[in-house]
């Protein structure tokens, strides 16, 4: 997936502030942060949207979510609260078609989102 922005970040072809990585997951700061913490937690493997997930990906999906929670805890924002979001397709405003879990926190948020 040479054209994919997040694959290129994962492959170190484009610079990003990577704050966590392991065999399956990379997490980096969003370039346009929507809060004091705005981290994107992504699988190394290219998966375009949640619609492409298969039952084999259940452990990976769980790891993405648990990693976001772990980063929130590290940042000291767990108790205050944080938001985790997967945007999927047009109406949700997905712009990068490599799944990513937004972890946003460090400020009060509102519901419903815009
Ligand atoms: P989404 O709209 O859910 O697809 O989110 C894509 C996110 O990627 C947005 O929050 C962008 O600010 C972020 N983004 C775009 N380009 C970069 C980049 N080069 N490095 C880090 N984050 C990026
Ligand atoms: Zn990709």
GROMACS .gro file of N, CA, C and O and ligand atoms in nm:
model
  480
    1UNK      N    1   0.085  -0.120   0.000
    1UNK     CA    2   0.000   0.000   0.000
    1UNK      C    3   0.088   0.125   0.000
    1UNK      O    4   0.088   0.205   0.094
    2UNK      N    5   0.168   0.142  -0.105
    2UNK     CA    6   0.266   0.249  -0.111
    2UNK      C    7   0.207   0.387  -0.104
    2UNK      O    8   0.274   0.481  -0.061
    3UNK      N    9   0.083   0.403  -0.144
    3UNK     CA   10   0.022   0.535  -0.147
    3UNK      C   11  -0.039   0.575  -0.013
    3UNK      O   12  -0.074   0.691   0.005
    4UNK      N   13  -0.054   0.482   0.075
    4UNK     CA   14  -0.127   0.509   0.198
    4UNK      C   15  -0.043   0.592   0.295
    4UNK      O   16   0.069   0.553   0.330
    5UNK      N   17  -0.097   0.705   0.338
    5UNK     CA   18  -0.025   0.795   0.427
    5UNK      C   19   0.021   0.725   0.555
    5UNK      O   20   0.136   0.739   0.598
    6UNK      N   21  -0.069   0.649   0.617
    6UNK     CA   22  -0.032   0.588   0.744
    6UNK      C   23   0.064   0.472   0.724
    6UNK      O   24   0.152   0.450   0.809
    7UNK      N   25   0.053   0.398   0.614
    7UNK     CA   26   0.156   0.297   0.584
    7UNK      C   27   0.292   0.365   0.570
    7UNK      O   28   0.394   0.312   0.616
    8UNK      N   29   0.293   0.482   0.510
    8UNK     CA   30   0.420   0.553   0.491
    8UNK      C   31   0.476   0.602   0.624
    8UNK      O   32   0.598   0.602   0.644
    9UNK      N   33   0.389   0.643   0.715
    9UNK     CA   34   0.436   0.681   0.850
    9UNK      C   35   0.492   0.556   0.921
    9UNK      O   36   0.600   0.560   0.981
   10UNK      N   37   0.418   0.446   0.911
   10UNK     CA   38   0.462   0.321   0.975
   10UNK      C   39   0.598   0.277   0.920
   10UNK      O   40   0.685   0.230   0.994
   11UNK      N   41   0.617   0.296   0.790
   11UNK     CA   42   0.743   0.256   0.724
   11UNK      C   43   0.852   0.363   0.734
   11UNK      O   44   0.957   0.350   0.671
   12UNK      N   45   0.823   0.469   0.811
   12UNK     CA   46   0.921   0.577   0.833
   12UNK      C   47   0.956   0.652   0.703
   12UNK      O   48   1.063   0.711   0.692
   13UNK      N   49   0.866   0.652   0.608
   13UNK     CA   50   0.888   0.730   0.485
   13UNK      C   51   0.840   0.873   0.504
   13UNK      O   52   0.879   0.963   0.430
   14UNK      N   53   0.749   0.892   0.600
   14UNK     CA   54   0.700   1.024   0.636
   14UNK      C   55   0.719   1.038   0.786
   14UNK      O   56   0.691   0.944   0.862
   15UNK      N   57   0.765   1.156   0.828
   15UNK     CA   58   0.794   1.178   0.969
   15UNK      C   59   0.665   1.194   1.049
   15UNK      O   60   0.568   1.257   1.002
   16UNK      N   61   0.665   1.135   1.165
   16UNK     CA   62   0.556   1.158   1.261
   16UNK      C   63   0.616   1.135   1.400
   16UNK      O   64   0.723   1.075   1.413
   17UNK      N   65   0.547   1.186   1.501
   17UNK     CA   66   0.594   1.165   1.637
   17UNK      C   67   0.534   1.035   1.689
   17UNK      O   68   0.419   1.033   1.735
   18UNK      N   69   0.612   0.930   1.675
   18UNK     CA   70   0.565   0.797   1.715
   18UNK      C   71   0.585   0.783   1.866
   18UNK      O   72   0.695   0.803   1.916
   19UNK      N   73   0.477   0.752   1.936
   19UNK     CA   74   0.486   0.747   2.082
   19UNK      C   75   0.479   0.603   2.135
   19UNK      O   76   0.504   0.580   2.253
   20UNK      N   77   0.444   0.509   2.048
   20UNK     CA   78   0.440   0.368   2.090
   20UNK      C   79   0.447   0.282   1.965
   20UNK      O   80   0.388   0.317   1.862
   21UNK      N   81   0.517   0.168   1.973
   21UNK     CA   82   0.507   0.070   1.864
   21UNK      C   83   0.542  -0.068   1.915
   21UNK      O   84   0.621  -0.085   2.008
   22UNK      N   85   0.479  -0.165   1.854
   22UNK     CA   86   0.514  -0.305   1.879
   22UNK      C   87   0.498  -0.380   1.747
   22UNK      O   88   0.492  -0.318   1.640
   23UNK      N   89   0.491  -0.511   1.752
   23UNK     CA   90   0.485  -0.591   1.629
   23UNK      C   91   0.360  -0.564   1.546
   23UNK      O   92   0.360  -0.585   1.425
   24UNK      N   93   0.254  -0.522   1.609
   24UNK     CA   94   0.125  -0.512   1.539
   24UNK      C   95   0.070  -0.371   1.533
   24UNK      O   96  -0.014  -0.341   1.448
   25UNK      N   97   0.115  -0.285   1.624
   25UNK     CA   98   0.050  -0.154   1.642
   25UNK      C   99   0.154  -0.042   1.643
   25UNK      O  100   0.265  -0.060   1.695
   26UNK      N  101   0.115   0.072   1.587
   26UNK     CA  102   0.194   0.195   1.598
   26UNK      C  103   0.099   0.305   1.646
   26UNK      O  104  -0.017   0.310   1.604
   27UNK      N  105   0.148   0.393   1.734
   27UNK     CA  106   0.069   0.507   1.779
   27UNK      C  107   0.152   0.633   1.763
   27UNK      O  108   0.271   0.634   1.796
   28UNK      N  109   0.091   0.737   1.707
   28UNK     CA  110   0.164   0.862   1.683
   28UNK      C  111   0.070   0.980   1.705
   28UNK      O  112  -0.053   0.967   1.701
   29UNK      N  113   0.129   1.096   1.727
   29UNK     CA  114   0.050   1.217   1.752
   29UNK      C  115  -0.019   1.262   1.624
   29UNK      O  116   0.042   1.262   1.516
   30UNK      N  117  -0.145   1.302   1.638
   30UNK     CA  118  -0.216   1.359   1.524
   30UNK      C  119  -0.153   1.494   1.489
   30UNK      O  120  -0.119   1.573   1.576
   31UNK      N  121  -0.141   1.518   1.358
   31UNK     CA  122  -0.076   1.641   1.311
   31UNK      C  123  -0.164   1.764   1.336
   31UNK      O  124  -0.114   1.877   1.338
   32UNK      N  125  -0.292   1.742   1.357
   32UNK     CA  126  -0.388   1.853   1.378
   32UNK      C  127  -0.468   1.822   1.504
   32UNK      O  128  -0.587   1.789   1.498
   33UNK      N  129  -0.402   1.832   1.621
   33UNK     CA  130  -0.463   1.781   1.744
   33UNK      C  131  -0.590   1.854   1.785
   33UNK      O  132  -0.596   1.976   1.778
   34UNK      N  133  -0.686   1.777   1.827
   34UNK     CA  134  -0.815   1.831   1.870
   34UNK      C  135  -0.826   1.838   2.022
   34UNK      O  136  -0.935   1.861   2.076
   35UNK      N  137  -0.713   1.820   2.089
   35UNK     CA  138  -0.709   1.830   2.234
   35UNK      C  139  -0.564   1.820   2.277
   35UNK      O  140  -0.477   1.792   2.193
   36UNK      N  141  -0.535   1.844   2.406
   36UNK     CA  142  -0.397   1.833   2.455
   36UNK      C  143  -0.335   1.696   2.425
   36UNK      O  144  -0.214   1.688   2.399
   37UNK      N  145  -0.415   1.591   2.432
   37UNK     CA  146  -0.372   1.460   2.382
   37UNK      C  147  -0.457   1.428   2.259
   37UNK      O  148  -0.581   1.436   2.265
   38UNK      N  149  -0.391   1.400   2.148
   38UNK     CA  150  -0.463   1.347   2.030
   38UNK      C  151  -0.366   1.252   1.960
   38UNK      O  152  -0.277   1.293   1.886
   39UNK      N  153  -0.387   1.124   1.989
   39UNK     CA  154  -0.301   1.017   1.939
   39UNK      C  155  -0.382   0.930   1.845
   39UNK      O  156  -0.502   0.906   1.868
   40UNK      N  157  -0.318   0.883   1.738
   40UNK     CA  158  -0.381   0.786   1.648
   40UNK      C  159  -0.316   0.651   1.671
   40UNK      O  160  -0.193   0.640   1.666
   41UNK      N  161  -0.399   0.552   1.700
   41UNK     CA  162  -0.350   0.416   1.725
   41UNK      C  163  -0.388   0.333   1.603
   41UNK      O  164  -0.507   0.321   1.571
   42UNK      N  165  -0.288   0.280   1.534
   42UNK     CA  166  -0.312   0.215   1.405
   42UNK      C  167  -0.248   0.076   1.400
   42UNK      O  168  -0.143   0.054   1.460
   43UNK      N  169  -0.309  -0.015   1.325
   43UNK     CA  170  -0.243  -0.144   1.301
   43UNK      C  171  -0.133  -0.126   1.197
   43UNK      O  172  -0.146  -0.044   1.105
   44UNK      N  173  -0.024  -0.200   1.210
   44UNK     CA  174   0.079  -0.196   1.105
   44UNK      C  175   0.023  -0.244   0.971
   44UNK      O  176   0.060  -0.193   0.866
   45UNK      N  177  -0.064  -0.343   0.977
   45UNK     CA  178  -0.122  -0.399   0.854
   45UNK      C  179  -0.224  -0.302   0.797
   45UNK      O  180  -0.306  -0.245   0.870
   46UNK      N  181  -0.220  -0.285   0.665
   46UNK     CA  182  -0.314  -0.193   0.601
   46UNK      C  183  -0.454  -0.254   0.599
   46UNK      O  184  -0.476  -0.358   0.535
   47UNK      N  185  -0.546  -0.188   0.668
   47UNK     CA  186  -0.688  -0.224   0.666
   47UNK      C  187  -0.760  -0.092   0.641
   47UNK      O  188  -0.742   0.004   0.717
   48UNK      N  189  -0.838  -0.082   0.534
   48UNK     CA  190  -0.890   0.048   0.490
   48UNK      C  191  -0.994   0.106   0.585
   48UNK      O  192  -0.991   0.224   0.618
   49UNK      N  193  -1.090   0.024   0.623
   49UNK     CA  194  -1.197   0.072   0.712
   49UNK      C  195  -1.237  -0.043   0.805
   49UNK      O  196  -1.200  -0.159   0.783
   50UNK      N  197  -1.321  -0.012   0.902
   50UNK     CA  198  -1.371  -0.118   0.990
   50UNK      C  199  -1.446  -0.224   0.912
   50UNK      O  200  -1.456  -0.339   0.954
   51UNK      N  201  -1.500  -0.185   0.795
   51UNK     CA  202  -1.577  -0.280   0.714
   51UNK      C  203  -1.492  -0.396   0.663
   51UNK      O  204  -1.547  -0.500   0.624
   52UNK      N  205  -1.361  -0.378   0.660
   52UNK     CA  206  -1.272  -0.485   0.610
   52UNK      C  207  -1.229  -0.581   0.721
   52UNK      O  208  -1.161  -0.679   0.692
   53UNK      N  209  -1.265  -0.553   0.845
   53UNK     CA  210  -1.222  -0.641   0.954
   53UNK      C  211  -1.289  -0.778   0.942
   53UNK      O  212  -1.406  -0.788   0.902
   54UNK      N  213  -1.217  -0.881   0.976
   54UNK     CA  214  -1.270  -1.018   0.978
   54UNK      C  215  -1.260  -1.072   1.121
   54UNK      O  216  -1.192  -1.013   1.205
   55UNK      N  217  -1.325  -1.184   1.147
   55UNK     CA  218  -1.314  -1.240   1.282
   55UNK      C  219  -1.169  -1.264   1.326
   55UNK      O  220  -1.138  -1.253   1.445
   56UNK      N  221  -1.082  -1.291   1.229
   56UNK     CA  222  -0.940  -1.310   1.265
   56UNK      C  223  -0.878  -1.184   1.323
   56UNK      O  224  -0.774  -1.190   1.389
   57UNK      N  225  -0.940  -1.070   1.295
   57UNK     CA  226  -0.885  -0.943   1.342
   57UNK      C  227  -0.934  -0.905   1.481
   57UNK      O  228  -0.895  -0.799   1.533
   58UNK      N  229  -1.018  -0.987   1.541
   58UNK     CA  230  -1.071  -0.951   1.673
   58UNK      C  231  -0.962  -0.923   1.776
   58UNK      O  232  -0.971  -0.823   1.849
   59UNK      N  233  -0.856  -1.005   1.781
   59UNK     CA  234  -0.751  -0.973   1.879
   59UNK      C  235  -0.684  -0.839   1.848
   59UNK      O  236  -0.654  -0.762   1.939
   60UNK      N  237  -0.663  -0.810   1.721
   60UNK     CA  238  -0.601  -0.684   1.681
   60UNK      C  239  -0.688  -0.565   1.721
   60UNK      O  240  -0.639  -0.465   1.776
   61UNK      N  241  -0.818  -0.577   1.695
   61UNK     CA  242  -0.910  -0.468   1.732
   61UNK      C  243  -0.906  -0.446   1.883
   61UNK      O  244  -0.905  -0.332   1.931
   62UNK      N  245  -0.901  -0.554   1.958
   62UNK     CA  246  -0.892  -0.543   2.103
   62UNK      C  247  -0.763  -0.475   2.147
   62UNK      O  248  -0.762  -0.393   2.239
   63UNK      N  249  -0.655  -0.509   2.078
   63UNK     CA  250  -0.526  -0.447   2.113
   63UNK      C  251  -0.528  -0.298   2.086
   63UNK      O  252  -0.471  -0.220   2.164
   64UNK      N  253  -0.590  -0.257   1.977
   64UNK     CA  254  -0.597  -0.113   1.947
   64UNK      C  255  -0.668  -0.039   2.060
   64UNK      O  256  -0.622   0.065   2.108
   65UNK      N  257  -0.779  -0.095   2.103
   65UNK     CA  258  -0.859  -0.030   2.208
   65UNK      C  259  -0.784  -0.030   2.340
   65UNK      O  260  -0.778   0.072   2.410
   66UNK      N  261  -0.724  -0.143   2.374
   66UNK     CA  262  -0.653  -0.150   2.503
   66UNK      C  263  -0.528  -0.063   2.502
   66UNK      O  264  -0.490  -0.008   2.604
   67UNK      N  265  -0.465  -0.050   2.385
   67UNK     CA  266  -0.348   0.037   2.377
   67UNK      C  267  -0.390   0.183   2.398
   67UNK      O  268  -0.321   0.259   2.467
   68UNK      N  269  -0.501   0.223   2.338
   68UNK     CA  270  -0.549   0.360   2.360
   68UNK      C  271  -0.573   0.383   2.509
   68UNK      O  272  -0.534   0.488   2.565
   69UNK      N  273  -0.634   0.288   2.575
   69UNK     CA  274  -0.660   0.302   2.720
   69UNK      C  275  -0.529   0.310   2.798
   69UNK      O  276  -0.517   0.388   2.893
   70UNK      N  277  -0.430   0.233   2.756
   70UNK     CA  278  -0.301   0.235   2.826
   70UNK      C  279  -0.231   0.370   2.807
   70UNK      O  280  -0.171   0.423   2.901
   71UNK      N  281  -0.239   0.425   2.687
   71UNK     CA  282  -0.177   0.555   2.662
   71UNK      C  283  -0.248   0.663   2.745
   71UNK      O  284  -0.185   0.751   2.804
   72UNK      N  285  -0.381   0.654   2.749
   72UNK     CA  286  -0.458   0.750   2.831
   72UNK      C  287  -0.413   0.742   2.977
   72UNK      O  288  -0.395   0.845   3.043
   73UNK      N  289  -0.394   0.621   3.024
   73UNK     CA  290  -0.351   0.604   3.163
   73UNK      C  291  -0.213   0.665   3.185
   73UNK      O  292  -0.191   0.738   3.283
   74UNK      N  293  -0.122   0.637   3.091
   74UNK     CA  294   0.014   0.695   3.099
   74UNK      C  295   0.010   0.847   3.104
   74UNK      O  296   0.091   0.910   3.173
   75UNK      N  297  -0.080   0.905   3.027
   75UNK     CA  298  -0.089   1.052   3.020
   75UNK      C  299  -0.161   1.112   3.140
   75UNK      O  300  -0.175   1.234   3.151
   76UNK      N  301  -0.218   1.026   3.224
   76UNK     CA  302  -0.288   1.075   3.343
   76UNK      C  303  -0.426   1.132   3.313
   76UNK      O  304  -0.478   1.213   3.389
   77UNK      N  305  -0.485   1.091   3.201
   77UNK     CA  306  -0.616   1.146   3.165
   77UNK      C  307  -0.729   1.044   3.180
   77UNK      O  308  -0.844   1.074   3.147
   78UNK      N  309  -0.696   0.926   3.232
   78UNK     CA  310  -0.799   0.822   3.241
   78UNK      C  311  -0.912   0.861   3.334
   78UNK      O  312  -1.029   0.850   3.297
   79UNK      N  313  -0.878   0.906   3.452
   79UNK     CA  314  -0.983   0.935   3.551
   79UNK      C  315  -1.069   1.051   3.505
   79UNK      O  316  -1.192   1.049   3.519
   80UNK      N  317  -1.006   1.154   3.449
   80UNK     CA  318  -1.082   1.269   3.399
   80UNK      C  319  -1.168   1.232   3.281
   80UNK      O  320  -1.281   1.283   3.267
   81UNK      N  321  -1.118   1.144   3.198
   81UNK     CA  322  -1.195   1.096   3.084
   81UNK      C  323  -1.129   1.129   2.951
   81UNK      O  324  -1.050   1.223   2.941
   82UNK      N  325  -1.161   1.049   2.854
   82UNK     CA  326  -1.103   1.066   2.720
   82UNK      C  327  -1.200   1.006   2.620
   82UNK      O  328  -1.292   0.934   2.656
   83UNK      N  329  -1.177   1.039   2.492
   83UNK     CA  330  -1.265   0.988   2.388
   83UNK      C  331  -1.186   0.904   2.289
   83UNK      O  332  -1.073   0.939   2.253
   84UNK      N  333  -1.247   0.794   2.244
   84UNK     CA  334  -1.187   0.707   2.144
   84UNK      C  335  -1.285   0.693   2.029
   84UNK      O  336  -1.403   0.663   2.052
   85UNK      N  337  -1.237   0.718   1.907
   85UNK     CA  338  -1.325   0.724   1.790
   85UNK      C  339  -1.261   0.657   1.669
   85UNK      O  340  -1.144   0.685   1.638
   86UNK      N  341  -1.337   0.573   1.601
   86UNK     CA  342  -1.304   0.529   1.466
   86UNK      C  343  -1.402   0.600   1.372
   86UNK      O  344  -1.523   0.576   1.381
   87UNK      N  345  -1.354   0.683   1.283
   87UNK     CA  346  -1.441   0.738   1.180
   87UNK      C  347  -1.442   0.641   1.062
   87UNK      O  348  -1.336   0.595   1.020
   88UNK      N  349  -1.561   0.613   1.012
   88UNK     CA  350  -1.572   0.518   0.900
   88UNK      C  351  -1.653   0.578   0.786
   88UNK      O  352  -1.769   0.617   0.805
   89UNK      N  353  -1.583   0.592   0.672
   89UNK     CA  354  -1.644   0.635   0.546
   89UNK      C  355  -1.694   0.780   0.550
   89UNK      O  356  -1.666   0.855   0.645
   90UNK      N  357  -1.764   0.820   0.446
   90UNK     CA  358  -1.790   0.962   0.416
   90UNK      C  359  -1.863   1.037   0.526
   90UNK      O  360  -1.820   1.143   0.571
   91UNK      N  361  -1.975   0.984   0.570
   91UNK     CA  362  -2.057   1.061   0.664
   91UNK      C  363  -1.987   1.085   0.798
   91UNK      O  364  -2.019   1.181   0.868
   92UNK      N  365  -1.896   0.997   0.832
   92UNK     CA  366  -1.821   1.015   0.958
   92UNK      C  367  -1.699   1.104   0.938
   92UNK      O  368  -1.632   1.140   1.035
   93UNK      N  369  -1.668   1.136   0.812
   93UNK     CA  370  -1.554   1.223   0.785
   93UNK      C  371  -1.421   1.151   0.780
   93UNK      O  372  -1.316   1.212   0.801
   94UNK      N  373  -1.422   1.020   0.750
   94UNK     CA  374  -1.295   0.949   0.738
   94UNK      C  375  -1.217   1.007   0.619
   94UNK      O  376  -1.269   1.017   0.508
   95UNK      N  377  -1.092   1.045   0.645
   95UNK     CA  378  -1.007   1.102   0.538
   95UNK      C  379  -0.887   1.014   0.506
   95UNK      O  380  -0.833   1.024   0.397
   96UNK      N  381  -0.845   0.933   0.601
   96UNK     CA  382  -0.732   0.843   0.577
   96UNK      C  383  -0.785   0.700   0.586
   96UNK      O  384  -0.837   0.658   0.691
   97UNK      N  385  -0.770   0.628   0.475
   97UNK     CA  386  -0.832   0.496   0.465
   97UNK      C  387  -0.734   0.386   0.505
   97UNK      O  388  -0.698   0.298   0.426
   98UNK      N  389  -0.691   0.396   0.628
   98UNK     CA  390  -0.611   0.296   0.701
   98UNK      C  391  -0.662   0.311   0.844
   98UNK      O  392  -0.646   0.419   0.903
   99UNK      N  393  -0.726   0.210   0.895
   99UNK     CA  394  -0.799   0.231   1.020
   99UNK      C  395  -0.710   0.288   1.130
   99UNK      O  396  -0.593   0.252   1.141
  100UNK      N  397  -0.769   0.375   1.206
  100UNK     CA  398  -0.697   0.443   1.315
  100UNK      C  399  -0.798   0.477   1.423
  100UNK      O  400  -0.906   0.527   1.395
  101UNK      N  401  -0.756   0.450   1.545
  101UNK     CA  402  -0.839   0.484   1.660
  101UNK      C  403  -0.788   0.617   1.714
  101UNK      O  404  -0.672   0.628   1.755
  102UNK      N  405  -0.874   0.720   1.709
  102UNK     CA  406  -0.839   0.849   1.768
  102UNK      C  407  -0.851   0.837   1.920
  102UNK      O  408  -0.954   0.792   1.971
  103UNK      N  409  -0.748   0.879   1.990
  103UNK     CA  410  -0.754   0.896   2.135
  103UNK      C  411  -0.741   1.046   2.162
  103UNK      O  412  -0.637   1.106   2.130
  104UNK      N  413  -0.847   1.104   2.212
  104UNK     CA  414  -0.850   1.249   2.236
  104UNK      C  415  -0.882   1.273   2.383
  104UNK      O  416  -0.975   1.212   2.437
  105UNK      N  417  -0.804   1.360   2.447
  105UNK     CA  418  -0.831   1.388   2.587
  105UNK      C  419  -0.753   1.508   2.637
  105UNK      O  420  -0.680   1.573   2.561
  106UNK      N  421  -0.771   1.534   2.763
  106UNK     CA  422  -0.705   1.648   2.824
  106UNK      C  423  -0.790   1.773   2.826
  106UNK      O  424  -0.744   1.881   2.865
  107UNK      N  425  -0.913   1.760   2.781
  107UNK     CA  426  -1.007   1.872   2.787
  107UNK      C  427  -1.148   1.814   2.799
  107UNK      O  428  -1.170   1.696   2.769
  108UNK      N  429  -1.242   1.899   2.837
  108UNK     CA  430  -1.383   1.856   2.842
  108UNK      C  431  -1.436   1.846   2.701
  108UNK      O  432  -1.411   1.933   2.618
  109UNK      N  433  -1.513   1.741   2.674
  109UNK     CA  434  -1.572   1.725   2.541
  109UNK      C  435  -1.724   1.725   2.551
  109UNK      O  436  -1.780   1.709   2.658
  110UNK      N  437  -1.785   1.740   2.436
  110UNK     CA  438  -1.930   1.749   2.432
  110UNK      C  439  -1.988   1.631   2.355
  110UNK      O  440  -1.919   1.568   2.275
  111UNK      N  441  -2.114   1.606   2.380
  111UNK     CA  442  -2.185   1.498   2.311
  111UNK      C  443  -2.324   1.546   2.277
  111UNK      O  444  -2.386   1.611   2.360
  112UNK      N  445  -2.377   1.522   2.157
  112UNK     CA  446  -2.311   1.446   2.050
  112UNK      C  447  -2.205   1.527   1.979
  112UNK      O  448  -2.208   1.651   1.982
  113UNK      N  449  -2.110   1.456   1.912
  113UNK     CA  450  -2.007   1.525   1.834
  113UNK      C  451  -2.071   1.590   1.711
  113UNK      O  452  -2.181   1.554   1.672
  114UNK      N  453  -2.001   1.682   1.651
  114UNK     CA  454  -2.054   1.753   1.535
  114UNK      C  455  -2.064   1.665   1.412
  114UNK      O  456  -2.010   1.557   1.406
  115LIG     P1  457  -0.997   1.066   0.996
  115LIG     O1  458  -1.063   1.194   0.954
  115LIG     O2  459  -1.069   0.991   1.103
  115LIG     O3  460  -0.964   0.978   0.876
  115LIG     O4  461  -0.861   1.109   1.064
  115LIG     C1  462  -0.742   1.130   0.997
  115LIG     C2  463  -0.652   1.202   1.093
  115LIG     O5  464  -0.519   1.195   1.044
  115LIG     C3  465  -0.685   1.351   1.112
  115LIG     O6  466  -0.713   1.376   1.249
  115LIG     C4  467  -0.559   1.422   1.064
  115LIG     O7  468  -0.528   1.536   1.139
  115LIG     C5  469  -0.455   1.313   1.081
  115LIG     N1  470  -0.337   1.325   0.995
  115LIG     C6  471  -0.334   1.355   0.862
  115LIG     N2  472  -0.208   1.357   0.817
  115LIG     C7  473  -0.129   1.327   0.923
  115LIG     C8  474   0.013   1.313   0.941
  115LIG     N3  475   0.098   1.331   0.839
  115LIG     N4  476   0.058   1.283   1.063
  115LIG     C9  477  -0.027   1.266   1.166
  115LIG     N5  478  -0.161   1.276   1.156
  115LIG    C10  479  -0.211   1.306   1.037
  116LIG    ZN1  480  -0.213   0.187   0.501
   0.00000   0.00000   0.00000
